[in-house]
């Protein structure tokens, strides 16, 4: 039988084989629909590696994952549009473009090409 399973917001379709003795049990009902699996618990983050906090999250662009900055497309003072490419990060031999979450003006760039970044690290700050 096929099942659809959602893990951390990602949908997976899996084949499950149910043995005949299991099917023969009284009250056996094959699962229907989606099964939600809670995310695996994560270890607490040490204070030294904690992500920096800011008062207004709409004024920053954070790295969605750990990786290495391939290139910085943005420039301080530039006016940017929604979804404009700001930074390109490489992780696991794949490049991902990090785009502007909103239109605005670049106030500060916190990374350069070749920098290693952590998940949640602030890459760009906006005015």
XYZ file of N, CA, C and O in Angstrom:
508
model
N 0.841 -1.166 0.000
C 0.000 0.000 0.000
C 0.881 1.222 0.000
O 2.021 1.178 0.437
N 0.379 2.320 -0.510
C 1.123 3.575 -0.557
C 0.626 4.486 0.559
O -0.560 4.554 0.828
N 1.582 5.174 1.194
C 1.259 6.151 2.232
C 1.906 7.473 1.868
O 2.990 7.499 1.283
N 1.257 8.561 2.240
C 1.857 9.883 2.112
C 2.222 10.321 3.520
O 1.384 10.346 4.409
N 3.501 10.672 3.703
C 4.005 11.045 5.019
C 4.626 12.429 4.919
O 5.409 12.695 4.002
N 4.281 13.322 5.852
C 4.853 14.655 5.891
C 5.852 14.720 7.032
O 5.515 14.437 8.179
N 7.113 15.064 6.711
C 8.172 15.200 7.705
C 8.780 16.581 7.541
O 9.276 16.917 6.468
N 8.730 17.395 8.602
C 9.262 18.761 8.552
C 8.720 19.536 7.366
O 9.446 20.250 6.688
N 7.443 19.362 7.067
C 6.815 20.101 5.992
C 7.052 19.550 4.595
O 6.550 20.086 3.632
N 7.827 18.472 4.460
C 8.085 17.867 3.154
C 7.244 16.607 3.012
O 7.201 15.788 3.915
N 6.575 16.470 1.888
C 5.691 15.337 1.640
C 6.460 14.215 0.961
O 7.154 14.434 -0.031
N 6.359 12.999 1.512
C 6.990 11.809 0.941
C 5.912 10.775 0.672
O 5.003 10.603 1.468
N 6.013 10.104 -0.465
C 5.110 8.999 -0.764
C 5.933 7.721 -0.629
O 6.975 7.592 -1.258
N 5.470 6.823 0.233
C 6.226 5.602 0.489
C 5.358 4.378 0.263
O 4.148 4.421 0.418
N 6.004 3.289 -0.130
C 5.320 2.007 -0.259
C 5.514 1.249 1.039
O 6.633 1.151 1.542
N 4.421 0.719 1.590
C 4.480 -0.040 2.832
C 3.870 -1.404 2.574
O 2.802 -1.513 1.970
N 4.567 -2.421 3.027
C 4.061 -3.770 2.849
C 3.535 -4.252 4.195
O 4.243 -4.230 5.195
N 2.280 -4.649 4.220
C 1.661 -5.159 5.439
C 1.509 -6.663 5.273
O 0.929 -7.136 4.297
N 2.040 -7.393 6.233
C 1.995 -8.855 6.130
C 0.555 -9.346 6.227
O -0.303 -8.718 6.835
N 0.296 -10.504 5.632
C -1.048 -11.088 5.656
C -1.545 -11.344 7.078
O -2.702 -11.080 7.367
N -0.689 -11.841 8.011
C -1.185 -12.018 9.383
C -1.679 -10.711 9.995
O -2.649 -10.690 10.733
N -1.007 -9.596 9.662
C -1.424 -8.296 10.193
C -2.802 -7.914 9.639
O -3.667 -7.440 10.355
N -3.008 -8.169 8.338
C -4.289 -7.865 7.702
C -5.419 -8.736 8.258
O -6.562 -8.314 8.281
N -5.073 -9.946 8.698
C -6.086 -10.882 9.184
C -6.571 -10.548 10.591
O -7.589 -11.072 11.044
N -5.864 -9.686 11.315
C -6.267 -9.354 12.687
C -7.611 -8.628 12.678
O -7.867 -7.773 11.828
N -8.463 -8.961 13.658
C -9.749 -8.262 13.743
C -9.528 -6.766 13.965
O -8.665 -6.365 14.725
N -10.273 -5.954 13.275
C -10.194 -4.514 13.455
C -9.117 -3.843 12.625
O -8.939 -2.630 12.720
N -8.373 -4.617 11.800
C -7.340 -4.002 10.974
C -7.977 -3.060 9.961
O -8.909 -3.415 9.264
N -7.507 -1.824 9.943
C -7.990 -0.842 8.979
C -6.762 -0.248 8.294
O -5.881 0.282 8.966
N -6.672 -0.363 6.970
C -5.513 0.225 6.306
C -5.528 1.740 6.466
O -6.585 2.352 6.450
N -4.353 2.349 6.670
C -4.309 3.801 6.847
C -4.735 4.525 5.581
O -4.436 4.091 4.488
N -5.442 5.622 5.780
C -5.920 6.424 4.665
C -5.491 7.865 4.910
O -5.528 8.343 6.028
N -5.074 8.555 3.862
C -4.714 9.963 3.989
C -3.260 10.152 4.326
O -2.417 9.338 4.004
N -2.983 11.230 5.025
C -1.615 11.587 5.343
C -1.326 11.322 6.811
O -2.185 11.467 7.655
N -0.098 10.926 7.085
C 0.368 10.718 8.447
C 1.359 11.827 8.740
O 2.284 12.055 7.963
N 1.199 12.526 9.821
C 2.120 13.606 10.175
C 3.107 13.085 11.213
O 2.718 12.560 12.241
N 4.384 13.232 10.903
C 5.447 12.798 11.794
C 6.080 14.046 12.376
O 6.539 14.911 11.628
N 6.125 14.193 13.703
C 6.724 15.391 14.268
C 8.215 15.448 13.975
O 8.863 14.421 13.787
N 8.749 16.659 13.930
C 10.180 16.834 13.676
C 10.978 16.214 14.806
O 10.547 16.194 15.959
N 12.141 15.677 14.464
C 13.016 15.096 15.475
C 13.504 16.198 16.399
O 13.798 17.302 15.957
N 13.584 15.922 17.701
C 14.067 16.956 18.608
C 15.516 17.291 18.305
O 16.283 16.443 17.870
N 15.849 18.542 18.514
C 17.221 18.967 18.265
C 17.908 19.287 19.576
O 17.257 19.630 20.556
N 19.208 19.168 19.567
C 19.977 19.470 20.771
C 19.967 20.971 20.999
O 19.914 21.750 20.054
N 20.015 21.407 22.247
C 20.040 22.845 22.505
C 21.301 23.474 21.913
O 22.350 22.848 21.853
N 21.169 24.703 21.464
C 22.291 25.410 20.863
C 23.123 26.050 21.963
O 22.587 26.694 22.865
N 24.431 25.873 21.887
C 25.324 26.477 22.871
C 25.278 27.988 22.721
O 25.113 28.508 21.624
N 25.453 28.709 23.809
C 25.370 30.164 23.801
C 26.376 30.779 22.832
O 26.100 31.771 22.185
N 27.555 30.201 22.700
C 28.587 30.765 21.836
C 28.242 30.666 20.359
O 28.726 31.445 19.559
N 27.401 29.691 19.972
C 27.045 29.543 18.566
C 25.615 29.997 18.287
O 25.085 29.726 17.229
N 24.997 30.674 19.249
C 23.623 31.131 19.088
C 23.536 32.174 17.972
O 24.465 32.929 17.736
N 22.404 32.201 17.295
C 22.165 33.151 16.218
C 21.891 34.515 16.832
O 21.170 34.629 17.818
N 22.483 35.558 16.241
C 22.281 36.902 16.771
C 20.829 37.325 16.606
O 20.156 36.909 15.670
N 20.343 38.119 17.526
C 18.966 38.580 17.483
C 18.934 40.056 17.116
O 19.883 40.792 17.370
N 17.845 40.459 16.501
C 17.647 41.858 16.120
C 16.231 42.251 16.506
O 15.365 41.404 16.679
N 16.006 43.545 16.624
C 14.688 44.022 17.003
C 13.658 43.850 15.897
O 12.530 43.465 16.141
N 14.044 44.114 14.657
C 13.096 44.069 13.542
C 13.611 43.102 12.479
O 14.503 43.429 11.701
N 13.038 41.902 12.453
C 13.474 40.862 11.502
C 13.249 41.265 10.049
O 13.893 40.738 9.155
N 12.337 42.212 9.784
C 12.093 42.628 8.403
C 13.252 43.461 7.858
O 13.316 43.736 6.670
N 14.189 43.839 8.729
C 15.333 44.668 8.326
C 16.595 43.845 8.078
O 17.669 44.408 7.905
N 16.471 42.502 8.064
C 17.640 41.648 7.835
C 17.305 40.517 6.870
O 16.153 40.139 6.712
N 18.353 39.987 6.256
C 18.245 38.793 5.416
C 19.195 37.774 6.030
O 20.395 38.042 6.153
N 18.678 36.623 6.438
C 19.469 35.591 7.097
C 19.771 34.432 6.146
O 19.029 34.180 5.208
N 20.829 33.705 6.464
C 21.166 32.511 5.695
C 20.207 31.389 6.094
O 20.065 31.103 7.277
N 19.561 30.743 5.123
C 18.630 29.668 5.456
C 19.336 28.362 5.843
O 18.704 27.452 6.354
N 20.653 28.278 5.589
C 21.408 27.059 5.896
C 22.885 27.411 5.990
O 23.306 28.505 5.614
N 23.676 26.471 6.483
C 25.123 26.666 6.564
C 25.746 26.412 5.197
O 25.283 25.561 4.443
N 26.802 27.143 4.882
C 27.481 26.967 3.608
C 28.602 27.969 3.460
O 29.052 28.576 4.431
N 29.023 28.175 2.212
C 30.091 29.119 1.898
C 29.563 30.130 0.895
O 28.935 29.752 -0.101
N 29.828 31.401 1.133
C 29.373 32.449 0.220
C 30.171 32.348 -1.076
O 31.400 32.433 -1.067
N 29.480 32.127 -2.192
C 30.125 32.067 -3.513
C 30.355 33.474 -4.044
O 31.418 33.786 -4.559
N 29.311 34.289 -3.925
C 29.439 35.679 -4.374
C 28.352 36.538 -3.724
O 27.310 36.041 -3.316
N 28.644 37.819 -3.651
C 27.702 38.802 -3.124
C 27.279 39.677 -4.291
O 28.117 40.313 -4.933
N 25.997 39.687 -4.589
C 25.467 40.454 -5.720
C 25.046 41.861 -5.299
O 24.960 42.751 -6.133
N 24.763 42.059 -4.014
C 24.260 43.332 -3.500
C 25.400 44.305 -3.228
O 26.550 43.898 -3.041
N 25.056 45.592 -3.163
C 26.011 46.642 -2.817
C 25.368 47.569 -1.799
O 24.167 47.855 -1.891
N 26.172 48.045 -0.849
C 25.665 48.968 0.166
C 25.113 50.211 -0.525
O 25.723 50.747 -1.450
N 23.929 50.635 -0.082
C 23.282 51.819 -0.645
C 22.373 51.528 -1.821
O 21.590 52.391 -2.228
N 22.456 50.332 -2.379
C 21.632 49.984 -3.543
C 20.171 49.788 -3.144
O 19.876 49.258 -2.081
N 19.283 50.241 -4.012
C 17.861 49.984 -3.823
C 17.568 48.638 -4.465
O 17.946 48.397 -5.618
N 16.903 47.768 -3.721
C 16.640 46.423 -4.223
C 15.137 46.176 -4.308
O 14.352 46.811 -3.617
N 14.789 45.240 -5.174
C 13.394 44.858 -5.368
C 13.135 43.526 -4.676
O 14.060 42.751 -4.432
N 11.883 43.233 -4.424
C 11.471 41.946 -3.873
C 12.011 40.821 -4.748
O 11.936 40.896 -5.978
N 12.595 39.806 -4.140
C 13.138 38.622 -4.804
C 14.390 38.874 -5.653
O 14.806 37.999 -6.409
N 15.009 40.032 -5.519
C 16.270 40.296 -6.224
C 17.378 39.486 -5.543
O 17.432 39.391 -4.321
N 18.279 38.900 -6.322
C 19.366 38.090 -5.767
C 20.336 38.986 -5.010
O 20.818 39.991 -5.538
N 20.604 38.614 -3.743
C 21.519 39.369 -2.900
C 22.851 38.654 -2.729
O 23.909 39.249 -2.843
N 22.774 37.354 -2.412
C 23.954 36.555 -2.105
C 23.746 35.169 -2.696
O 22.619 34.671 -2.754
N 24.842 34.528 -3.116
C 24.777 33.142 -3.577
C 25.621 32.316 -2.615
O 26.780 32.640 -2.362
N 25.005 31.272 -2.048
C 25.677 30.407 -1.075
C 25.808 29.009 -1.658
O 24.867 28.481 -2.254
N 26.983 28.415 -1.455
C 27.220 27.046 -1.899
C 27.186 26.119 -0.691
O 27.796 26.395 0.339
N 26.450 25.042 -0.828
C 26.392 23.997 0.197
C 26.195 22.674 -0.525
O 25.362 22.566 -1.419
N 26.980 21.679 -0.185
C 26.901 20.344 -0.777
C 27.006 20.407 -2.308
O 26.233 19.786 -3.023
N 27.927 21.230 -2.788
C 28.225 21.380 -4.215
C 27.064 21.951 -5.026
O 26.993 21.780 -6.232
N 26.142 22.626 -4.344
C 25.014 23.265 -5.032
C 24.991 24.736 -4.656
O 25.172 25.077 -3.492
N 24.777 25.594 -5.632
C 24.663 27.018 -5.359
C 23.191 27.391 -5.217
O 22.351 26.950 -6.008
N 22.909 28.215 -4.205
C 21.550 28.679 -3.965
C 21.556 30.194 -3.886
O 22.353 30.776 -3.149
N 20.667 30.812 -4.639
C 20.546 32.268 -4.610
C 19.662 32.675 -3.446
O 18.550 32.164 -3.293
N 20.167 33.593 -2.630
C 19.394 34.137 -1.512
C 18.836 35.464 -2.005
O 19.594 36.355 -2.410
N 17.520 35.589 -1.988
C 16.870 36.758 -2.568
C 16.311 37.682 -1.498
O 16.128 37.296 -0.346
N 16.023 38.907 -1.912
C 15.487 39.926 -1.008
C 14.083 39.541 -0.553
O 13.224 39.254 -1.379
N 13.851 39.554 0.777
C 12.522 39.222 1.287
C 11.514 40.354 1.071
O 10.315 40.153 1.172
N 12.017 41.558 0.756
C 11.156 42.713 0.514
C 11.965 43.758 -0.251
O 13.190 43.676 -0.313
N 11.273 44.740 -0.810
C 11.969 45.846 -1.465
C 12.547 46.743 -0.383
O 12.026 46.817 0.728
N 13.657 47.400 -0.694
C 14.261 48.291 0.289
C 15.608 48.791 -0.174
O 15.921 48.785 -1.366
N 16.419 49.229 0.807
C 17.741 49.765 0.519
C 18.753 49.050 1.404
O 18.517 48.863 2.597
N 19.894 48.646 0.840
C 20.930 47.911 1.570
C 21.666 48.874 2.499
O 22.220 49.881 2.044
N 21.695 48.547 3.791
C 22.409 49.366 4.769
C 23.787 48.785 5.072
O 24.757 49.522 5.226
N 23.879 47.457 5.145
C 25.141 46.822 5.537
C 25.205 45.409 4.965
O 24.208 44.697 4.950
N 26.391 45.018 4.512
C 26.624 43.655 4.034
C 27.602 43.018 5.013
O 28.699 43.535 5.225
N 27.210 41.921 5.631
C 28.002 41.292 6.694
C 28.876 40.142 6.226
O 29.543 39.520 7.046
N 28.851 39.806 4.932
C 29.627 38.668 4.421
C 30.344 39.047 3.134
O 29.993 40.026 2.478
N 31.341 38.248 2.784
C 32.070 38.420 1.528
C 32.264 37.043 0.900
O 32.118 36.014 1.578
N 32.605 37.025 -0.376
C 32.852 35.757 -1.073
C 33.920 34.970 -0.324
O 34.926 35.522 0.116
N 33.651 33.683 -0.138
C 34.583 32.804 0.565
C 34.284 32.637 2.049
O 34.825 31.738 2.688
N 33.418 33.476 2.603
C 33.066 33.363 4.023
C 32.204 32.133 4.274
O 31.294 31.838 3.497
N 32.477 31.455 5.378
C 31.604 30.374 5.833
C 30.482 31.016 6.642
O 30.726 31.918 7.444
N 29.250 30.575 6.407
C 28.107 31.118 7.151
C 27.353 29.997 7.840
O 27.344 28.858 7.379
N 26.727 30.347 8.966
C 25.899 29.408 9.722
C 24.437 29.638 9.378
O 24.064 30.719 8.918
N 23.633 28.639 9.636
C 22.195 28.792 9.445
C 21.706 29.893 10.375
O 22.050 29.925 11.552
N 20.923 30.825 9.847
C 20.358 31.896 10.637
C 21.252 33.126 10.764
O 20.836 34.140 11.299
N 22.463 33.044 10.257
C 23.388 34.186 10.341
C 22.867 35.327 9.479
O 22.373 35.117 8.376
N 23.029 36.555 9.968
C 22.584 37.736 9.207
C 23.586 38.003 8.088
O 24.770 38.192 8.330
N 23.085 38.001 6.849
C 23.914 38.266 5.675
C 23.875 39.730 5.285
O 24.901 40.338 5.018
N 22.668 40.289 5.234
C 22.431 41.654 4.753
C 21.505 42.360 5.742
O 20.574 41.758 6.265
N 21.766 43.664 5.951
C 20.883 44.484 6.775
C 20.307 45.581 5.886
O 20.995 46.117 5.017
N 19.032 45.915 6.105
C 18.331 46.921 5.314
C 18.043 48.166 6.140
O 17.978 48.093 7.359
N 17.866 49.301 5.451
C 17.509 50.544 6.145
C 16.052 50.528 6.518
O 15.244 49.873 5.942
